[in-house]
Short mmCIF file of C-alpha atoms in Angstrom, two decimals:
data_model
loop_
_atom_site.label_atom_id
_atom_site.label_comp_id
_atom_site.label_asym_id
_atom_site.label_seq_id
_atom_site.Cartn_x
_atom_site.Cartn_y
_atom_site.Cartn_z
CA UNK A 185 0.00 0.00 0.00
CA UNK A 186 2.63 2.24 -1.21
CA UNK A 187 1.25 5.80 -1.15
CA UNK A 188 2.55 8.04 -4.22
CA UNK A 189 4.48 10.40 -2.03
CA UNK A 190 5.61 8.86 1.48
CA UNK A 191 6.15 11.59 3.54
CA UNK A 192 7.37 10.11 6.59
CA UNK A 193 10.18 9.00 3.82
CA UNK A 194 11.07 11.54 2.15
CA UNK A 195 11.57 14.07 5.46
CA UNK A 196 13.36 11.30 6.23
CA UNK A 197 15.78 11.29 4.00
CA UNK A 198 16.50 14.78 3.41
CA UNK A 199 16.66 16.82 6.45
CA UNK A 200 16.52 15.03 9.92
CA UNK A 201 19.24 13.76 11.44
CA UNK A 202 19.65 10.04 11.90
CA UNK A 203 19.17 10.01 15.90
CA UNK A 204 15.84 12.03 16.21
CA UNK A 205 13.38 9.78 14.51
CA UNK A 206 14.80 6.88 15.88
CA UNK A 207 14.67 7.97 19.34
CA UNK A 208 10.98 9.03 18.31
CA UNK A 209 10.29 5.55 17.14
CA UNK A 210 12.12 3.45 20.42
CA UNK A 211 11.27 5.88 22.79
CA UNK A 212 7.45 6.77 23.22
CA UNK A 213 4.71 4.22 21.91
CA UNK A 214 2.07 7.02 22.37
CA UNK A 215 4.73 9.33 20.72
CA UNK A 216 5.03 7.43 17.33
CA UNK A 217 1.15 8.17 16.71
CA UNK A 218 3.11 12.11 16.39
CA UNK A 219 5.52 11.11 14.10
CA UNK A 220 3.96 9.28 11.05
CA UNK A 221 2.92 11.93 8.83
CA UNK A 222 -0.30 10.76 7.19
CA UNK A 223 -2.38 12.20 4.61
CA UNK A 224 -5.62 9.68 4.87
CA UNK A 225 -6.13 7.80 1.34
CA UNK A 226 -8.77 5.45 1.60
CA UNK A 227 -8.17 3.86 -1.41
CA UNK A 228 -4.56 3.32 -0.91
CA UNK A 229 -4.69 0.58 2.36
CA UNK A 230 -5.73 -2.30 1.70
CA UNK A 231 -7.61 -3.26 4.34
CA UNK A 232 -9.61 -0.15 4.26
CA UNK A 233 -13.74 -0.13 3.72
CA UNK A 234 -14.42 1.94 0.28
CA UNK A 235 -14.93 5.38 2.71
CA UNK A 236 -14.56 7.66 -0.05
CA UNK A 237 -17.53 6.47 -1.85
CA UNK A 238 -19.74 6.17 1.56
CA UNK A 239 -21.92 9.72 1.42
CA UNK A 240 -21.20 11.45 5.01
CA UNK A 241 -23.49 13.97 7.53
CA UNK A 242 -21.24 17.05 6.90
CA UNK A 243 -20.49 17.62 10.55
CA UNK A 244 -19.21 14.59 11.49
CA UNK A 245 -16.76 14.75 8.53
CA UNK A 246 -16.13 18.34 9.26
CA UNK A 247 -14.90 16.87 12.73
CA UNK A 248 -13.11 13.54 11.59
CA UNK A 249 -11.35 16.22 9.20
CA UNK A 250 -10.39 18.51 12.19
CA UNK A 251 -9.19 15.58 13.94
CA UNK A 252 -6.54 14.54 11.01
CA UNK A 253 -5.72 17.95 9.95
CA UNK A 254 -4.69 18.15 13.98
CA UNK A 255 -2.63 15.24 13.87
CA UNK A 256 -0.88 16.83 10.41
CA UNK A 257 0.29 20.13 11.92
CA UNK A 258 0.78 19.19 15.74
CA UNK A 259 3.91 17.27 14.01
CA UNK A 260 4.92 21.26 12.81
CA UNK A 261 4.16 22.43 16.13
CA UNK A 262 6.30 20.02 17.74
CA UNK A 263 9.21 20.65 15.37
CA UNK A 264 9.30 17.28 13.91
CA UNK A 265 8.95 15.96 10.27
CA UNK A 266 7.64 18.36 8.03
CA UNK A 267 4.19 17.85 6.26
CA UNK A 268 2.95 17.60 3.09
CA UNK A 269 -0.99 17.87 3.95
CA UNK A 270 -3.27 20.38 2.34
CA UNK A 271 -1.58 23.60 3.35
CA UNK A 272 -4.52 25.51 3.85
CA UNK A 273 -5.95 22.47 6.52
CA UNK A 274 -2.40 22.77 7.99
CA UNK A 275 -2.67 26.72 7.89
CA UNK A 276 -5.61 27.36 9.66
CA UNK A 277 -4.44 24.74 12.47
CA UNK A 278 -1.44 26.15 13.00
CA UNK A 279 -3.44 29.48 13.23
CA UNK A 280 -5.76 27.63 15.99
CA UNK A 281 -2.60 26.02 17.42
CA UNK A 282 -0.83 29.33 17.50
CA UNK A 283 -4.03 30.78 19.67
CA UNK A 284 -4.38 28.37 22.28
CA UNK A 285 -3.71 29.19 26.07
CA UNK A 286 -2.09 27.20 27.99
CA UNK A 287 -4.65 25.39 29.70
CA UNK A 288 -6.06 24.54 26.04
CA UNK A 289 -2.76 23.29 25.22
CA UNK A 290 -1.93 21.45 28.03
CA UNK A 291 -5.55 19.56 27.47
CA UNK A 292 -4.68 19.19 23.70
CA UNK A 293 -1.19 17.91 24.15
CA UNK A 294 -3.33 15.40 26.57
CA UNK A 295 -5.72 14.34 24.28
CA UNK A 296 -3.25 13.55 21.41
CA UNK A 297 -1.06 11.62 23.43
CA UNK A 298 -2.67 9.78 25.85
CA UNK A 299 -3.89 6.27 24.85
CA UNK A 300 -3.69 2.89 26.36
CA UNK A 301 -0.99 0.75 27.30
CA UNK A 302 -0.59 -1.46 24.23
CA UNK A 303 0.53 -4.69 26.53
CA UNK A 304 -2.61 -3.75 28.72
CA UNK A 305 -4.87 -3.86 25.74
CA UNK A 306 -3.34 -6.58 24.65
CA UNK A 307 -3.71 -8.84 27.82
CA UNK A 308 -6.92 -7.60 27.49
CA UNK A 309 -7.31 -9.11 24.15
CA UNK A 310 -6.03 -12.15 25.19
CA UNK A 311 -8.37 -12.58 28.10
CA UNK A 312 -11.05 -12.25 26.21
CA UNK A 313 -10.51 -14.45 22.86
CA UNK A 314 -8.68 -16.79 25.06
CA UNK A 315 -6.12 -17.72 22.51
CA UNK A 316 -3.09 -15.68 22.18
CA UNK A 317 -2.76 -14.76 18.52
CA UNK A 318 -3.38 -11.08 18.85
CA UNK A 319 -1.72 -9.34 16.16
CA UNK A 320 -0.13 -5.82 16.74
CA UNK A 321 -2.31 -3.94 14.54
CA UNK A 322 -5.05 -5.33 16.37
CA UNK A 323 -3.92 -3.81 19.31
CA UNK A 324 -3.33 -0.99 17.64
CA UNK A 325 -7.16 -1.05 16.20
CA UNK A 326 -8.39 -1.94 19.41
CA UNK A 327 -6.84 0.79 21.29
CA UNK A 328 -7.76 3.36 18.65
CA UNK A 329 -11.35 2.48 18.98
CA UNK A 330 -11.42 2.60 22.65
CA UNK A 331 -10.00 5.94 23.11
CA UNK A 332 -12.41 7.22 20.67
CA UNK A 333 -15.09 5.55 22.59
CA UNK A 334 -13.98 7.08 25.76
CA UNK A 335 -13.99 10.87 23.80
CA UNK A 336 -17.62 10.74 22.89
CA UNK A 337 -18.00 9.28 26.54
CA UNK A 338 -16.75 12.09 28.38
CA UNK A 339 -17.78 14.43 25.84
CA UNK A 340 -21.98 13.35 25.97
CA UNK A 341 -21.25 13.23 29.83
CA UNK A 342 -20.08 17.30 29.13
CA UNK A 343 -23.00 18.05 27.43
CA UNK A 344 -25.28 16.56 30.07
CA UNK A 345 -23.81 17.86 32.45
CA UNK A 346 -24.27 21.77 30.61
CA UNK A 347 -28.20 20.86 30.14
CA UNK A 348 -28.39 20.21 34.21
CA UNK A 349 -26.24 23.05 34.45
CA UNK A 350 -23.90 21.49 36.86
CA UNK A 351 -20.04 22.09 36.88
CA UNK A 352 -16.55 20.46 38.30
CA UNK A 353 -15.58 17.49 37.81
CA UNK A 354 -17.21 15.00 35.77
CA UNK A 355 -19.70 12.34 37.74
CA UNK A 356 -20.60 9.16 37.63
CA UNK A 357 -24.59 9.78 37.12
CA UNK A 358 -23.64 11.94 33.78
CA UNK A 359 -21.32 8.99 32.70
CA UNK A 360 -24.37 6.82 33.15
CA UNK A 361 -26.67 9.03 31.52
CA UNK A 362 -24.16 9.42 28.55
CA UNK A 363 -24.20 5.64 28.11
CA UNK A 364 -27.86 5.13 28.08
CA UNK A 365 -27.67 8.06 25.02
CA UNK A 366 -24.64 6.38 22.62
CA UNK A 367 -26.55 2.86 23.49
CA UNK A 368 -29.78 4.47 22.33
CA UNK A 369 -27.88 5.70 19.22
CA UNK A 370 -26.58 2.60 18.98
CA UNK A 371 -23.02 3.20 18.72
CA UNK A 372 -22.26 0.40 21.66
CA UNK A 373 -22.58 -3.36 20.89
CA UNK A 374 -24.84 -5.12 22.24
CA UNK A 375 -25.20 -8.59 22.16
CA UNK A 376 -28.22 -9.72 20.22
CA UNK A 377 -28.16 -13.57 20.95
CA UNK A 378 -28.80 -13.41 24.78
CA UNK A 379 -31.95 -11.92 24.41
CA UNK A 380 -33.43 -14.87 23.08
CA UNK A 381 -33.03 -16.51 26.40
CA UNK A 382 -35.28 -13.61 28.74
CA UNK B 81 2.14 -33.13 35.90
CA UNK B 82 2.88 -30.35 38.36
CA UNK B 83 0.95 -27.38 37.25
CA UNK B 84 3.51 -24.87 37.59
CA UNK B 85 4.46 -21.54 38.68
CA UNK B 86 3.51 -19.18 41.03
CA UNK B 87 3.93 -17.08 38.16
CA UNK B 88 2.97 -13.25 38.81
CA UNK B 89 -0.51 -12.45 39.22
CA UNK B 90 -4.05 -13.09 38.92
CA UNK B 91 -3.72 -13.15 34.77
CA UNK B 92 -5.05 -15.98 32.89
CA UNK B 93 -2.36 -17.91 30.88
CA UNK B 94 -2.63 -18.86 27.80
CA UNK B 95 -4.64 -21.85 26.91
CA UNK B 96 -6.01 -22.35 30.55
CA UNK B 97 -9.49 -23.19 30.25
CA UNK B 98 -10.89 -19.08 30.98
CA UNK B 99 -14.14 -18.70 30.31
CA UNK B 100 -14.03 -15.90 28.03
CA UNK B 101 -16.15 -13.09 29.54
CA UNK B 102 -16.16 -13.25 33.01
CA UNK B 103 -12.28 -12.07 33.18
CA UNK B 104 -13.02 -11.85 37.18
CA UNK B 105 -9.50 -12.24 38.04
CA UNK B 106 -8.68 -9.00 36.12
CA UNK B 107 -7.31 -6.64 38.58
CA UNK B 108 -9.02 -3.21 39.13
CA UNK B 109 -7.48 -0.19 37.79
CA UNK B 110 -5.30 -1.32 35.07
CA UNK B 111 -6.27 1.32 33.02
CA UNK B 112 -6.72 4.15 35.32
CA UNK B 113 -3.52 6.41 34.49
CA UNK B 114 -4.08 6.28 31.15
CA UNK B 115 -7.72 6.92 31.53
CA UNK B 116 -7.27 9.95 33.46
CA UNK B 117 -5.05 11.32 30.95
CA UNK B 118 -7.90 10.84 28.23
CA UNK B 119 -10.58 12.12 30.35
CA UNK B 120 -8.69 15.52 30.38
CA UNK B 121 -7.93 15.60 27.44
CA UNK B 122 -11.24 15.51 26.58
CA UNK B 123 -12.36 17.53 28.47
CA UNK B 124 -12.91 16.51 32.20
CA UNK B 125 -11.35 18.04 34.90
CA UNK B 126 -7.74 17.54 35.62
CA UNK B 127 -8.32 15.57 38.20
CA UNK B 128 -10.80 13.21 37.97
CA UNK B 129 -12.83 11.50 40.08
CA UNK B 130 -11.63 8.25 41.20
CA UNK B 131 -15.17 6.89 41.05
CA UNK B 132 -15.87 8.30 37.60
CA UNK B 133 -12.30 6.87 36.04
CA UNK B 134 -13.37 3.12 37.59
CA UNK B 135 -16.59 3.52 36.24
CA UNK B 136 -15.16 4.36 33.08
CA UNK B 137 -12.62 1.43 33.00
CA UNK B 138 -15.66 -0.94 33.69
CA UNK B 139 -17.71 0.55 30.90
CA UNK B 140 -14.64 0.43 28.19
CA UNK B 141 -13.53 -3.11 29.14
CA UNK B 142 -17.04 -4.16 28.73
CA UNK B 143 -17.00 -2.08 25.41
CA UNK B 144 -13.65 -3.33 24.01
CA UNK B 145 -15.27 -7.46 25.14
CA UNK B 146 -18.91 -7.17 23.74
CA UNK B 147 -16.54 -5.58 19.85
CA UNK B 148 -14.65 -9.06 20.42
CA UNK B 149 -17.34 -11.39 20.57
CA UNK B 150 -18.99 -9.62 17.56
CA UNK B 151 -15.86 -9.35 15.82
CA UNK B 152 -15.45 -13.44 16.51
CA UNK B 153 -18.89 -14.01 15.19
CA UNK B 154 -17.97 -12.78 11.98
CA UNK B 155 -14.77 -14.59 12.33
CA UNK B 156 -16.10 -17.96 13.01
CA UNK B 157 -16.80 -18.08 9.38
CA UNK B 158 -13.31 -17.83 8.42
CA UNK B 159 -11.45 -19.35 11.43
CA UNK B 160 -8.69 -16.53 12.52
CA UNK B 161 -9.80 -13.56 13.96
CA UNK B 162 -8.47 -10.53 11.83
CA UNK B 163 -8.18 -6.64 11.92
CA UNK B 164 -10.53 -6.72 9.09
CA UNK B 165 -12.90 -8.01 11.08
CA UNK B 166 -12.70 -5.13 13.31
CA UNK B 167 -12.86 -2.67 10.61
CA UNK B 168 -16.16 -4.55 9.47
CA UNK B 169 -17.48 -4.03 13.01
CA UNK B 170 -16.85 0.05 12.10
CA UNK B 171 -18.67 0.26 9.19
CA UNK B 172 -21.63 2.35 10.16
CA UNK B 173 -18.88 4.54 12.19
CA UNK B 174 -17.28 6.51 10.46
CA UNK B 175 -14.83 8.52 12.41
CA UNK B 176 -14.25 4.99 14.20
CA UNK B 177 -13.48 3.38 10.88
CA UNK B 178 -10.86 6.42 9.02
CA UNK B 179 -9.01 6.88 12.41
CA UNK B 180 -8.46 2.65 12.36
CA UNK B 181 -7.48 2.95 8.63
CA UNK B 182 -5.14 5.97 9.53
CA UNK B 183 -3.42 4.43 12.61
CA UNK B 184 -2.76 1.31 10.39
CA UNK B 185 -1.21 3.35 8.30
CA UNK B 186 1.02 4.93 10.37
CA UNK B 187 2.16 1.91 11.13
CA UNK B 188 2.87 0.21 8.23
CA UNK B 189 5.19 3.73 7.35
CA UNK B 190 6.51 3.28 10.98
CA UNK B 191 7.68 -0.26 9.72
CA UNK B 192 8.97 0.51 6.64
CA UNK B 193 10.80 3.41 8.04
CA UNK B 194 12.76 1.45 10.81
CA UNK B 195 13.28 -0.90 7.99
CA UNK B 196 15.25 1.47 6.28
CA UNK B 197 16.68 2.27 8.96
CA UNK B 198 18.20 -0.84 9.79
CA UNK B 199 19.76 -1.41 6.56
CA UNK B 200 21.00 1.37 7.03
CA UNK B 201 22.71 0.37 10.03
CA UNK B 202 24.23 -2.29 8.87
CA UNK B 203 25.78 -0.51 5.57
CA UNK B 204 27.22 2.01 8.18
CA UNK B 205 28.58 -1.32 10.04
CA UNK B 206 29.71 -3.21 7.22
CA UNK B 207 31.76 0.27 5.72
CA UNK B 208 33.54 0.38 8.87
#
């Protein structure tokens, strides 16, 4: 799944010095997600569903955009590889990056790169399936898809908590409530089978 | 046949009869730094509560085991269990489904790149 130009690659080559990327790429597990520069072609991974074709509610591609173009330019901000996305995406981040307090940035330099442990996951993984051929890109998946699960978590459990006008800290009866709202939207799994067995 | 080890912990080895889902002997907390990290990040407080981030574990290991025995239904079919059948699961999600297709990626160029890097290595060695 060779993309035309590899990015990662080619800064590669030309400008950084042999030590940084590879102390990038032993050092941090969360920190390689900041490395990789990607610009997202469905149609050139394999393993990929046909997205591109797939007809999408404009907000939530406006955000899944925002969420990429993010990932693009906080390489820039961080001074590593350079970029080749669409430099008017990685403009107007680094216009919002440029903006942010410090209390935004902190929170943003949080949410990019916290994740979860990929040998916790993993034992996880194993637990569960009981067998113990759990590829690494499952892991990877599996993380990805949890954190994402947790975001729209804590996020619904924001928004409740600004309808009952409440502040501080986040509770357990708005995580609740936020569950009962993704399950009624139907974005958790549930099991179908058991039910035949009320 | 002695069984073995006091090995470390209450963790299932492999091929030990486990049921699959009841995964009582997993110990509490295992994801709770992490966990707090995300829920600032996305907005919760910067310390959260300790009852909210257990809650939370509970609710995402339940998540991350109900995806696994869907994914494994679709699976069955086949035999192996495979990322593609995660990425199946993620159809109707789409968010979900670019940001798997983009981490997988990244890590195939992460691959490649340490490939290169290696051989590399070893020309450097080999001159010398």
């Amino acid at each position: 799944m060779k993309q035309s130009k590899d990015p990662f690659e080619v800064a590669f080559e030309e400008s950084s010095p042999p030590d940084s990327p590879v102390e990038e790429i032993v050092g941090g597990q969360i920190e390689d997600e900041d490395d990789a520069n990607v610009n997202v072609h469905p149609t050139s991974t394999p393993s990929a569903a046909p997205s591109s074709g797939t007809t999408v509610p404009p907000t939530a591609k406006s955000k899944d955009e925002d969420e990429e173009e993010e990932e693009e330019n906080m390489d820039v901000e961080l001074g590593k590889l350079p970029t080749s996305g669409d430099p008017h995406k990685m403009a107007k981040m680094q216009a919002i990056l440029s903006q942010f307090t410090e209390e935004q940035m902190s929170r943003y330099e949080s949410f990019r790169r916290s994740g979860f442990q990929k040998a916790n996951m993993k034992k996880l993984l194993v637990s569960i399936t009981g067998s113990q051929k759990i590829s690494a890109p499952m892991t990877i998946v599996a993380s990805g898809i949890a954190k994402m699960f947790v975001g729209e978590l804590v996020e619904t459990a924001r928004m409740v908590m600004t309808e009952r006008k409440e502040t501080g800290p986040i509770r357990p009866c708005h995580i609740r409530e936020a569950y009962r709202r993704l399950k009624l939207e139907g974005k958790v799994p549930r099991r179908s089978v058991s039910r035949l067995f009320r | 046949m002695n069984s073995s080890s006091a090995g470390p912990s209450s963790k299932p080895r492999a091929g030990s009869s486990q049921p699959s889902d009841s995964s009582f002997k997993r110990k509490r907390g295992v994801f709770q730094k992490d966990l707090q990290h995300m829920m600032y990040g996305f907005g919760d407080d910067a310390n959260p509560l300790p009852e909210t981030v257990a809650l939370l574990e509970d609710i995402v290991v339940e998540y991350v085991t109900d995806l696994v025995h869907k994914a494994q239904e679709t699976a069955s079919k086949r035999g192996k269990l495979l990322t593609e059948d995660f990425l199946f699961l993620m159809r109707k999600d789409l968010p979900k489904l670019n940001r798997c297709t983009e981490l997988l990626s990244m890590n195939e160029e992460l691959k490649q790149a340490r490939k290169a890097f290696d051989v590399d290595e070893e020309k450097l060695a080999t001159m010398e």
